[in-house]
Coordinates of C-alpha atoms in Angstrom, one line a residue:
M776 CA 0.0 0.0 0.0
T777 CA 1.5 3.4 -1.1
R778 CA 1.9 5.9 1.7
V779 CA 0.3 9.4 1.4
R780 CA 2.9 11.7 -0.1
F781 CA 1.7 14.8 1.9
M782 CA 1.5 15.6 5.6
L783 CA -2.3 16.0 5.9
G784 CA -2.3 16.1 9.7
L785 CA 0.0 19.1 9.7
V786 CA -1.7 21.3 7.2
T787 CA -4.7 23.6 7.8
G788 CA -6.1 26.5 5.9
I789 CA -4.5 25.7 2.5
A790 CA -5.4 23.7 -0.6
I791 CA -3.3 20.5 -0.8
A792 CA -2.3 19.3 -4.3
L793 CA -3.5 15.8 -5.1
G794 CA -2.3 15.4 -8.7
Q795 CA -4.2 18.1 -10.6
A796 CA -7.0 18.0 -8.0
S797 CA -7.2 19.7 -4.7
I798 CA -8.0 18.8 -1.1
T799 CA -9.4 21.7 0.8
A800 CA -8.3 21.4 4.4
S801 CA -10.1 22.9 7.3
I802 CA -8.9 26.3 8.7
S803 CA -9.9 25.3 12.3
L804 CA -7.6 23.4 14.6
A805 CA -10.5 21.8 16.4
K806 CA -13.8 20.3 15.3
E807 CA -16.9 20.6 17.4
I808 CA -19.0 17.6 18.3
I809 CA -22.6 17.9 17.1
S810 CA -25.8 16.1 18.0
P811 CA -26.9 12.8 16.3
Q812 CA -29.8 14.8 14.8
E813 CA -27.4 17.2 13.2
I814 CA -25.2 14.4 11.9
Q815 CA -28.3 12.8 10.3
Q816 CA -29.2 16.1 8.7
L817 CA -25.7 16.4 7.2
A818 CA -25.7 12.7 6.1
R819 CA -29.1 12.5 4.4
P820 CA -28.5 14.7 1.2
M821 CA -24.9 13.4 0.6
T822 CA -25.8 9.7 0.8
V823 CA -26.8 8.0 -2.4
Q824 CA -28.1 4.6 -3.5
L825 CA -26.5 2.6 -6.3
L826 CA -28.8 0.5 -8.5
V827 CA -26.9 -2.1 -10.4
Y828 CA -28.1 -4.6 -13.0
A829 CA -25.5 -7.2 -13.9
P830 CA -26.8 -9.1 -17.0
N831 CA -24.0 -11.7 -17.0
E832 CA -24.9 -12.6 -13.4
G833 CA -28.6 -12.7 -14.1
G834 CA -29.9 -10.2 -11.7
S835 CA -29.6 -6.9 -9.8
Q836 CA -27.7 -5.8 -6.8
F837 CA -27.9 -2.7 -4.6
G838 CA -25.6 -0.6 -2.5
S839 CA -25.0 2.8 -1.0
G840 CA -22.4 5.5 -1.4
V841 CA -21.5 9.0 -0.4
V842 CA -20.7 12.1 -2.5
I843 CA -17.1 13.1 -1.9
S844 CA -16.3 15.5 -4.7
K845 CA -17.8 18.0 -7.0
Q846 CA -16.1 19.7 -10.0
G847 CA -18.5 21.7 -12.1
N848 CA -21.4 19.4 -12.7
S849 CA -19.4 16.2 -12.2
Y850 CA -19.8 14.4 -8.9
A851 CA -17.7 11.6 -7.4
V852 CA -19.3 8.9 -5.2
L853 CA -17.3 6.6 -2.9
T854 CA -18.8 3.1 -2.6
N855 CA -17.7 -0.6 -2.5
R856 CA -16.0 -2.3 -5.4
H857 CA -18.3 -5.3 -4.9
V858 CA -21.3 -3.0 -5.4
V859 CA -20.3 -1.8 -8.8
C860 CA -18.6 -5.0 -10.0
A861 CA -20.2 -8.4 -10.6
L862 CA -17.5 -10.4 -8.8
N863 CA -16.8 -14.0 -9.8
A864 CA -15.6 -16.7 -7.3
I865 CA -12.0 -15.5 -7.3
G866 CA -12.9 -11.8 -6.9
A867 CA -12.3 -10.6 -10.5
C868 CA -14.4 -7.7 -11.6
D869 CA -16.9 -8.2 -14.4
R870 CA -17.7 -4.7 -15.6
A871 CA -20.7 -5.8 -17.6
V872 CA -23.1 -3.8 -15.4
R873 CA -25.6 -1.1 -15.9
L874 CA -25.3 1.4 -13.0
Q875 CA -27.5 4.2 -11.9
I876 CA -27.3 6.5 -8.9
R877 CA -30.3 7.6 -6.9
T878 CA -29.7 10.8 -5.1
S879 CA -31.6 12.1 -2.0
D880 CA -34.2 13.8 -4.1
S881 CA -35.1 10.4 -5.7
K882 CA -33.6 11.4 -9.1
L883 CA -31.7 8.8 -11.1
H884 CA -28.4 9.6 -12.7
L885 CA -26.4 7.4 -15.1
V886 CA -22.8 6.7 -14.1
D887 CA -20.3 7.8 -16.7
S888 CA -17.2 6.2 -15.3
I889 CA -16.1 3.6 -12.7
Y890 CA -12.7 3.4 -11.0
T891 CA -11.5 0.4 -9.1
F892 CA -8.0 -0.1 -7.5
E893 CA -6.8 -3.7 -8.1
S894 CA -3.2 -4.5 -7.3
P895 CA -0.9 -7.6 -7.1
T896 CA -1.2 -7.5 -3.3
G897 CA -5.0 -7.4 -3.1
N898 CA -8.2 -5.9 -4.4
P899 CA -9.2 -3.0 -2.1
D900 CA -13.0 -3.2 -1.8
F901 CA -13.8 0.4 -2.7
S902 CA -14.6 2.2 -5.9
I903 CA -15.1 5.8 -7.0
V904 CA -17.8 6.4 -9.6
F905 CA -18.8 9.6 -11.4
F906 CA -22.1 11.1 -12.5
K907 CA -23.2 14.4 -13.9
S908 CA -26.0 16.7 -12.7
D909 CA -26.8 20.4 -12.7
V910 CA -28.4 20.0 -9.3
N911 CA -26.3 21.3 -6.4
Y912 CA -25.8 18.3 -4.1
P913 CA -23.8 18.7 -0.9
V914 CA -20.3 17.1 -0.6
A915 CA -19.1 15.2 2.4
T916 CA -16.3 16.5 4.6
V917 CA -13.6 13.7 4.9
G918 CA -12.1 13.1 8.3
T919 CA -9.8 10.4 9.8
T920 CA -10.0 7.4 12.0
Q921 CA -6.6 8.2 13.6
Q922 CA -8.2 10.3 16.3
L923 CA -10.9 7.8 17.2
R924 CA -10.8 5.8 20.4
L925 CA -12.1 2.4 21.4
H926 CA -15.9 2.6 21.9
D927 CA -16.3 6.0 20.4
L928 CA -19.7 6.4 18.9
I929 CA -20.0 6.5 15.1
W930 CA -23.0 6.6 12.8
I931 CA -23.9 4.7 9.6
N932 CA -26.3 6.1 6.9
G933 CA -27.5 4.0 3.9
Y934 CA -30.2 2.2 2.0
P935 CA -30.9 -1.4 3.2
G936 CA -32.0 -4.0 0.7
R937 CA -35.8 -4.7 0.9
N938 CA -37.3 -7.7 -0.9
D939 CA -40.7 -6.3 -0.2
L940 CA -40.1 -3.1 -2.1
Q941 CA -39.3 -2.3 -5.7
P942 CA -35.6 -1.3 -6.4
G943 CA -35.1 2.4 -5.8
Q944 CA -38.0 2.6 -3.2
E945 CA -36.0 1.6 -0.2
P946 CA -35.9 4.2 2.7
L947 CA -32.8 5.7 4.0
E948 CA -31.7 4.4 7.5
F949 CA -29.5 6.1 10.0
H950 CA -28.0 4.1 13.0
K951 CA -25.7 4.6 15.9
G952 CA -22.8 2.3 16.5
F953 CA -19.4 2.1 18.3
L954 CA -15.8 1.6 17.2
S955 CA -14.2 -1.7 18.3
H956 CA -10.7 -3.0 18.1
S957 CA -9.0 -2.7 14.7
V958 CA -8.5 -6.0 12.8
S959 CA -6.0 -7.3 10.3
D960 CA -6.6 -7.4 6.6
P961 CA -5.5 -10.8 5.3
H962 CA -7.1 -10.5 1.9
G963 CA -5.9 -7.0 1.0
E964 CA -9.4 -5.6 0.8
G965 CA -8.8 -2.8 3.3
Y966 CA -11.2 -4.0 6.0
T967 CA -9.4 -3.0 9.2
L968 CA -12.2 -0.9 10.7
N969 CA -14.2 -3.1 13.2
F970 CA -17.4 -1.7 14.6
S971 CA -20.9 -2.5 15.6
S972 CA -24.2 -1.0 14.4
I973 CA -27.4 -2.1 12.8
G974 CA -26.5 -2.9 9.2
A975 CA -28.3 -4.8 6.5
P976 CA -27.8 -6.3 3.0
G977 CA -27.8 -3.4 0.6
M978 CA -26.0 -1.0 2.9
S979 CA -22.6 -1.9 1.5
G980 CA -20.8 1.3 0.7
S981 CA -22.7 3.3 3.3
P982 CA -20.7 6.1 4.8
L983 CA -19.6 6.1 8.4
F984 CA -19.5 9.4 10.3
D985 CA -17.7 10.5 13.4
A986 CA -19.3 12.7 16.1
S987 CA -18.7 15.9 14.1
G988 CA -20.3 14.6 10.9
R989 CA -17.1 13.8 9.0
V990 CA -16.9 10.7 6.8
I991 CA -14.3 8.3 8.4
G992 CA -14.9 5.2 6.3
I993 CA -17.4 3.0 4.5
F994 CA -19.1 -0.2 5.5
G995 CA -18.9 -3.3 3.4
Q996 CA -18.7 -6.6 5.2
T997 CA -20.2 -8.4 8.1
A998 CA -17.7 -9.9 10.6
R999 CA -18.1 -12.2 13.6
T1000 CA -21.4 -12.1 15.4
G1001 CA -22.5 -8.6 16.2
F1002 CA -19.7 -6.9 14.3
L1003 CA -19.3 -5.2 10.9
A1004 CA -16.2 -4.3 8.9
G1005 CA -15.4 -1.0 7.2
I1006 CA -12.5 0.5 5.2
P1007 CA -10.9 3.6 6.9
I1008 CA -10.9 6.7 4.8
D1009 CA -7.2 7.0 5.5
T1010 CA -6.6 3.7 3.6
I1011 CA -8.8 5.0 0.8
L1012 CA -7.0 8.3 0.4
S1013 CA -3.6 6.6 0.5
I1014 CA -4.5 4.3 -2.4
V1015 CA -6.2 7.0 -4.4
N1016 CA -3.2 9.3 -4.0
S1017 CA -1.0 6.6 -5.6
Q1018 CA -2.8 6.6 -8.9
P1019 CA -3.2 9.5 -11.3
S1020 CA -6.7 8.5 -12.3
P1021 CA -9.2 9.3 -10.8
R1022 CA -6.9 11.4 -8.6
D1023 CA -7.0 14.3 -11.2
R1024 CA -10.8 14.3 -11.2
L1025 CA -11.2 14.8 -7.4
S1026 CA -11.6 17.8 -5.2
L1027 CA -12.0 16.7 -1.6
K1028 CA -12.9 18.6 1.5
L1029 CA -10.6 17.3 4.2
D1030 CA -10.8 18.1 7.9
R1031 CA -8.5 16.2 10.3
S1032 CA -8.7 18.7 13.1
A1033 CA -9.2 17.3 16.7
L1034 CA -12.6 16.8 18.2
T1035 CA -13.6 19.1 21.0
G1036 CA -16.3 18.6 23.6
T1037 CA -17.4 15.5 25.4
R1038 CA -17.2 12.4 23.2
P1039 CA -20.5 10.5 23.2
T1040 CA -20.3 6.9 24.6
L1041 CA -22.7 4.2 25.7
Q1042 CA -22.4 5.1 29.4
T1043 CA -26.0 4.4 30.3
P1044 CA -28.1 2.5 27.9
Q1045 CA -31.6 3.9 27.5
T1046 CA -33.0 2.6 24.1
A1047 CA -33.3 -0.8 22.6
D1048 CA -30.5 0.0 20.2
D1049 CA -28.3 1.0 23.2
Y1050 CA -28.9 -2.3 24.9
Y1051 CA -28.2 -4.2 21.6
L1052 CA -24.9 -2.4 21.3
M1053 CA -24.0 -3.0 24.9
G1054 CA -24.7 -6.7 24.3
V1055 CA -22.2 -6.6 21.4
M1056 CA -19.7 -5.0 23.7
Q1057 CA -20.0 -8.1 26.0
L1058 CA -19.0 -10.2 23.0
E1059 CA -15.6 -8.3 23.0
K1060 CA -15.0 -10.0 26.3
N1061 CA -16.4 -13.3 25.1
N1062 CA -19.2 -13.0 27.6
L1063 CA -22.0 -14.8 25.8
Q1064 CA -24.4 -14.9 28.7
G1065 CA -23.9 -11.2 29.3
A1066 CA -24.6 -10.4 25.7
I1067 CA -27.8 -12.5 25.7
A1068 CA -29.0 -10.6 28.8
H1069 CA -28.5 -7.3 27.0
F1070 CA -30.2 -8.6 23.9
D1071 CA -33.1 -9.8 26.1
Q1072 CA -33.5 -6.2 27.4
A1073 CA -33.3 -4.8 23.9
I1074 CA -36.1 -7.1 22.8
R1075 CA -38.2 -6.2 25.8
L1076 CA -37.9 -2.5 24.8
N1077 CA -38.4 -3.2 21.1
P1078 CA -40.0 -6.5 20.3
N1079 CA -39.5 -5.8 16.6
L1080 CA -35.7 -5.4 16.8
M1081 CA -34.9 -8.2 14.4
I1082 CA -31.1 -7.9 14.7
A1083 CA -31.3 -8.7 18.5
Y1084 CA -33.2 -11.9 17.8
R1085 CA -30.8 -12.8 15.0
H1086 CA -27.7 -12.6 17.2
R1087 CA -29.3 -14.0 20.2
A1088 CA -30.2 -17.1 18.1
E1089 CA -26.5 -17.4 17.0
L1090 CA -25.3 -17.2 20.6
R1091 CA -28.0 -19.7 21.9
A1092 CA -26.9 -22.1 19.2
E1093 CA -23.2 -21.7 20.3
L1094 CA -24.3 -22.5 23.9
G1095 CA -26.2 -25.6 22.8
D1096 CA -29.7 -24.1 23.2
R1097 CA -31.0 -25.4 19.9
D1098 CA -34.7 -24.9 20.7
G1099 CA -34.1 -21.3 21.8
A1100 CA -32.1 -20.6 18.7
L1101 CA -34.8 -21.9 16.4
N1102 CA -37.5 -20.0 18.3
D1103 CA -35.5 -16.8 17.8
F1104 CA -35.3 -17.5 14.1
R1105 CA -39.0 -17.7 13.9
F1106 CA -39.1 -14.1 15.0
V1107 CA -36.3 -13.2 12.6
L1108 CA -38.3 -14.6 9.7
R1109 CA -41.4 -12.8 10.7
L1110 CA -39.6 -9.4 11.2
T1111 CA -37.0 -9.3 8.5
P1112 CA -37.8 -7.9 5.0
D1113 CA -35.0 -10.1 3.6
Q1114 CA -36.2 -13.6 4.4
T1115 CA -33.7 -15.2 2.0
D1116 CA -30.8 -14.1 4.2
A1117 CA -32.6 -15.4 7.3
Y1118 CA -33.3 -18.8 5.7
D1119 CA -29.7 -19.0 4.6
A1120 CA -28.5 -18.2 8.2
R1121 CA -30.8 -20.8 9.8
A1122 CA -29.7 -23.4 7.2
R1123 CA -26.1 -22.9 8.2
L1124 CA -27.0 -23.4 11.9
R1125 CA -28.8 -26.7 11.0
L1126 CA -25.6 -27.8 9.2
R1127 CA -23.7 -27.4 12.5
W1128 CA -26.3 -29.7 14.1
N1129 CA -26.0 -32.2 11.2
D1130 CA -29.6 -31.5 10.4
Y1131 CA -29.0 -31.9 6.7
Q1132 CA -32.6 -32.3 5.7
G1133 CA -33.6 -29.2 7.7
A1134 CA -30.8 -27.2 6.0
I1135 CA -32.0 -28.4 2.6
N1136 CA -35.6 -27.3 3.5
D1137 CA -34.4 -23.8 4.5
W1138 CA -32.3 -23.4 1.3
T1139 CA -35.3 -24.6 -0.7
E1140 CA -37.4 -21.7 0.8
A1141 CA -34.6 -19.2 0.0
I1142 CA -34.5 -20.5 -3.6
R1143 CA -38.3 -20.2 -3.8
L1144 CA -38.0 -16.5 -2.8
D1145 CA -34.9 -15.9 -5.0
P1146 CA -34.9 -18.5 -7.8
R1147 CA -31.7 -17.0 -9.3
G1148 CA -29.8 -17.1 -6.0
A1149 CA -26.8 -19.0 -7.1
N1150 CA -25.2 -19.2 -3.6
F1151 CA -28.4 -20.8 -2.2
L1152 CA -28.4 -23.3 -5.0
F1153 CA -24.7 -24.1 -4.4
N1154 CA -25.2 -24.4 -0.6
R1155 CA -28.1 -26.8 -1.1
A1156 CA -26.0 -28.7 -3.7
M1157 CA -23.2 -29.1 -1.1
T1158 CA -25.7 -30.5 1.4
H1159 CA -27.1 -33.0 -1.1
S1160 CA -23.5 -34.1 -1.7
I1161 CA -22.8 -34.6 2.0
M1162 CA -25.9 -36.8 2.2
G1163 CA -24.7 -38.8 -0.8
N1164 CA -27.5 -37.6 -3.1
F1165 CA -25.1 -36.7 -5.9
S1166 CA -27.6 -36.5 -8.7
A1167 CA -29.6 -33.8 -6.8
A1168 CA -26.3 -32.0 -6.1
I1169 CA -25.3 -32.0 -9.7
E1170 CA -28.7 -30.6 -10.7
D1171 CA -28.4 -27.7 -8.2
F1172 CA -24.8 -27.0 -9.2
T1173 CA -25.8 -26.9 -12.9
Q1174 CA -28.6 -24.5 -12.3
G1175 CA -26.5 -22.2 -10.2
I1176 CA -23.7 -22.2 -12.8
Q1177 CA -26.2 -20.8 -15.3
Y1178 CA -26.5 -17.7 -13.1
Q1179 CA -22.8 -17.6 -11.9
P1180 CA -20.8 -19.2 -14.8
K1181 CA -17.4 -18.1 -13.5
D1182 CA -17.6 -19.7 -10.1
A1183 CA -14.6 -22.0 -9.7
M1184 CA -15.9 -23.6 -6.5
A1185 CA -19.1 -24.6 -8.2
Y1186 CA -17.3 -26.5 -11.0
R1187 CA -14.9 -28.1 -8.4
E1188 CA -17.8 -29.3 -6.2
R1189 CA -19.9 -30.5 -9.1
G1190 CA -16.8 -32.4 -10.2
R1191 CA -16.6 -34.0 -6.8
S1192 CA -20.3 -35.0 -7.1
Y1193 CA -19.6 -36.6 -10.5
L1194 CA -16.8 -38.4 -8.9
G1195 CA -19.2 -39.7 -6.3
M1196 CA -21.2 -41.2 -9.2
N1197 CA -18.0 -42.6 -10.6
N1198 CA -18.4 -40.5 -13.8
L1199 CA -14.7 -39.8 -14.1
S1200 CA -14.8 -38.1 -17.5
A1201 CA -17.4 -35.5 -16.4
A1202 CA -15.5 -35.0 -13.1
L1203 CA -12.3 -34.4 -14.9
E1204 CA -13.9 -31.9 -17.3
D1205 CA -15.3 -29.9 -14.3
L1206 CA -12.0 -30.0 -12.4
N1207 CA -10.2 -28.7 -15.6
R1208 CA -12.7 -25.8 -15.7
A1209 CA -12.3 -25.1 -12.0
I1210 CA -8.5 -24.9 -12.3
A1211 CA -8.7 -22.7 -15.4
L1212 CA -10.8 -20.3 -13.3
D1213 CA -8.8 -20.5 -10.1
S1214 CA -5.3 -21.9 -10.3
T1215 CA -4.7 -21.3 -6.6
S1216 CA -7.0 -24.0 -5.2
S1217 CA -5.0 -26.8 -3.6
L1218 CA -8.2 -28.8 -3.2
A1219 CA -9.0 -28.6 -7.0
F1220 CA -5.6 -30.0 -7.9
N1221 CA -5.9 -32.6 -5.3
L1222 CA -9.3 -33.7 -6.6
R1223 CA -8.1 -33.8 -10.2
G1224 CA -5.0 -35.8 -9.1
Y1225 CA -7.3 -38.3 -7.5
I1226 CA -9.4 -38.6 -10.7
R1227 CA -6.2 -39.1 -12.8
L1228 CA -5.0 -41.7 -10.3
A1229 CA -8.4 -43.6 -10.6
S1230 CA -8.0 -43.3 -14.4
N1231 CA -4.5 -44.8 -14.3
D1232 CA -2.9 -41.6 -15.4
Y1233 CA -0.2 -41.8 -12.7
R1234 CA 2.1 -39.1 -14.1
G1235 CA -0.7 -36.7 -14.3
A1236 CA -1.8 -37.6 -10.8
M1237 CA 1.7 -37.0 -9.5
E1238 CA 1.9 -33.5 -11.2
D1239 CA -1.5 -32.6 -9.6
C1240 CA -0.5 -33.9 -6.1
N1241 CA 2.7 -32.0 -6.3
Q1242 CA 0.9 -28.8 -7.2
A1243 CA -1.7 -29.3 -4.4
I1244 CA 1.1 -29.7 -1.9
A1245 CA 3.0 -26.7 -3.2
L1246 CA -0.2 -24.6 -2.8
D1247 CA -0.9 -26.0 0.7
P1248 CA 1.9 -27.8 2.4
K1249 CA -0.6 -28.9 5.1
N1250 CA -2.9 -30.7 2.7
A1251 CA -2.8 -34.2 4.3
L1252 CA -5.1 -35.7 1.7
A1253 CA -2.7 -34.6 -1.1
Y1254 CA 0.2 -36.4 0.6
S1255 CA -2.0 -39.5 1.1
D1256 CA -3.0 -39.5 -2.6
R1257 CA 0.6 -39.0 -3.7
G1258 CA 1.5 -41.9 -1.5
F1259 CA -0.9 -44.1 -3.5
T1260 CA 0.5 -42.7 -6.7
W1261 CA 4.0 -43.7 -5.7
L1262 CA 2.7 -47.2 -5.0
M1263 CA 1.3 -47.3 -8.5
L1264 CA 4.7 -46.1 -9.9
G1265 CA 6.5 -48.8 -7.9
D1266 CA 8.3 -46.7 -5.3
A1267 CA 7.1 -48.1 -1.9
R1268 CA 9.7 -46.1 0.1
K1269 CA 8.4 -42.7 -1.1
A1270 CA 4.9 -43.9 -0.7
Y1271 CA 5.6 -44.7 2.9
Q1272 CA 7.2 -41.3 3.5
D1273 CA 4.2 -39.4 2.0
A1274 CA 1.7 -41.5 3.9
T1275 CA 3.6 -40.9 7.2
E1276 CA 3.6 -37.1 6.5
A1277 CA -0.2 -37.3 5.9
I1278 CA -0.7 -39.0 9.2
R1279 CA 1.4 -36.4 11.0
L1280 CA -0.7 -33.7 9.5
D1281 CA -4.1 -35.5 10.1
P1282 CA -3.9 -38.5 12.5
S1283 CA -7.5 -39.4 11.7
L1284 CA -7.1 -39.7 7.9
T1285 CA -8.0 -43.4 7.2
S1286 CA -6.7 -43.3 3.6
A1287 CA -3.2 -42.4 4.8
Y1288 CA -3.0 -45.4 7.1
T1289 CA -4.2 -47.6 4.2
A1290 CA -1.5 -46.2 1.9
R1291 CA 1.2 -46.6 4.6
A1292 CA 0.0 -50.2 5.3
M1293 CA 0.3 -51.1 1.6
A1294 CA 3.7 -49.4 1.4
A1295 CA 5.0 -51.2 4.5
E1296 CA 3.7 -54.6 3.2
A1297 CA 5.5 -53.9 -0.2
Q1298 CA 8.7 -53.4 1.7
G1299 CA 8.3 -56.5 3.8
N1300 CA 7.4 -54.6 7.0
F1301 CA 4.5 -56.9 7.9
Q1302 CA 4.2 -55.8 11.5
G1303 CA 3.9 -52.2 10.5
A1304 CA 1.4 -53.1 7.9
I1305 CA -0.8 -55.0 10.4
A1306 CA -0.6 -52.1 12.9
D1307 CA -1.8 -49.6 10.2
Y1308 CA -4.6 -52.0 9.0
E1309 CA -5.8 -52.2 12.5
V1310 CA -6.2 -48.4 12.7
V1311 CA -8.0 -48.6 9.4
T1312 CA -10.5 -51.1 10.7
Q1313 CA -11.0 -49.2 13.9
N1314 CA -11.7 -46.0 12.1
L1315 CA -14.2 -47.6 9.7
E1316 CA -16.0 -49.4 12.5
R1317 CA -16.3 -46.2 14.4
N1318 CA -17.8 -44.5 11.3
G1319 CA -20.2 -47.4 10.7
Q1320 CA -18.4 -48.5 7.5
K1321 CA -17.9 -52.2 8.3
N1322 CA -19.5 -53.2 4.9
S1323 CA -17.2 -51.0 2.9
R1324 CA -14.7 -52.5 0.5
T1325 CA -11.9 -50.7 2.3
Y1326 CA -12.9 -52.4 5.6
Q1327 CA -13.1 -55.9 4.0
N1328 CA -9.7 -55.5 2.4
A1329 CA -8.1 -54.3 5.6
V1330 CA -9.6 -57.3 7.6
N1331 CA -8.4 -59.7 4.9
E1332 CA -4.9 -58.4 5.0

């Protein structure tokens, strides 16, 4: 990430060059804290909704953004990259989208240009888009997160997705939140701002405001239970400053002066939202029971506060209260305008309980509400596959791929389902496609190696196992499969070494014990082979697989 080439924090009262653009810095050395009502009044006219139709993905998506620059009649809006791009499974941006901006006066404006900021080290999840209008819309003042403290109050303003309303009819929502501990950014997307508030699907790209009404970041992801993730404005400015375009089209209002006055905090909760946020604070201490107690109080004050039911359900599930979790989800489904997301979340809980049929039923409801929801189809397909219903899994994967044709995971898992039906040629075709779309998946190479091994293509199997291990040196199954491949190539010593490494990485991996037993037997180490075959039979008996061919072979040995 390129560092900012100017000392923003030290400059006040002058225009700072940013390429050919300018950043107008505040003259004051201090910024007064204002009321939440005043922040909302500032935020309303500068917050916009983005309406996106992605024909290649077969549907629409929505998001929010904030006006950050005006030059003549050209406006710049800051939003998320994933809002303006139709992303495939490996995060590449498909720009085949039609994009409109809905401003606070409900007027629609065509976007004339989109800027994203991909780099070899990651794809920062923000974008700057431009539209033209002769209407005079207010422009946000940009602040900084560097002066914020743990648990400082912040505010989010944006348009949540509403399945019960036509696109472009969603109301603007303004919510209080608090800043939590910063987090790492392993994927290079910029998400280091960790906070809690009431967010919803569709609010991606919503601006975050400090107590003086300055934009200090944008929201874009959910994090662990109760928390959301945002990209700090400092990160955004640093990246934008490193690239001439769109830097030369921007004129930003920057104010990094210190806050004055008493910083608002959640000292004494009074409203349902306050108790909800206090509950999330308990999660910072891993106090699940304390969080539930605060969510209880939030629900007593506002029985329609869906988010409190949602997170209480997740915590109850984690504590083993399955009935309580399911009861809370009944309220979530009744209260949420986005039932597809609720069915998806409940299905994931059912998977944790090994309630596969219940998960399938929930994803079936989500698909009924959103027939083009590829991820729901893929999740149901994966569950069918777990249950051994490979034909149903293939049907769902195939339908989902029609709507999301560049999803490497879908091809990989459909290939696995074909493998379950012993259709090696179809499985190999899907794995080839998956690897062409994403050459970084160790699992995909491992699966293709297994298919080649089963097809007697031992050299091809060896190449794929080597690549799987290179991509993930802790892939125990790849070592096990390479051990079998060495056996087929007549090298029992190397087979024994790979199987031993697989067992070190995963002592429960039955196939590795089988490979090592066969390698030991080939080298005349019959005692070692017997010991490994005994582990194989014990594992298979424990898993109820006494009738399997592997079990019978191990017993006979």
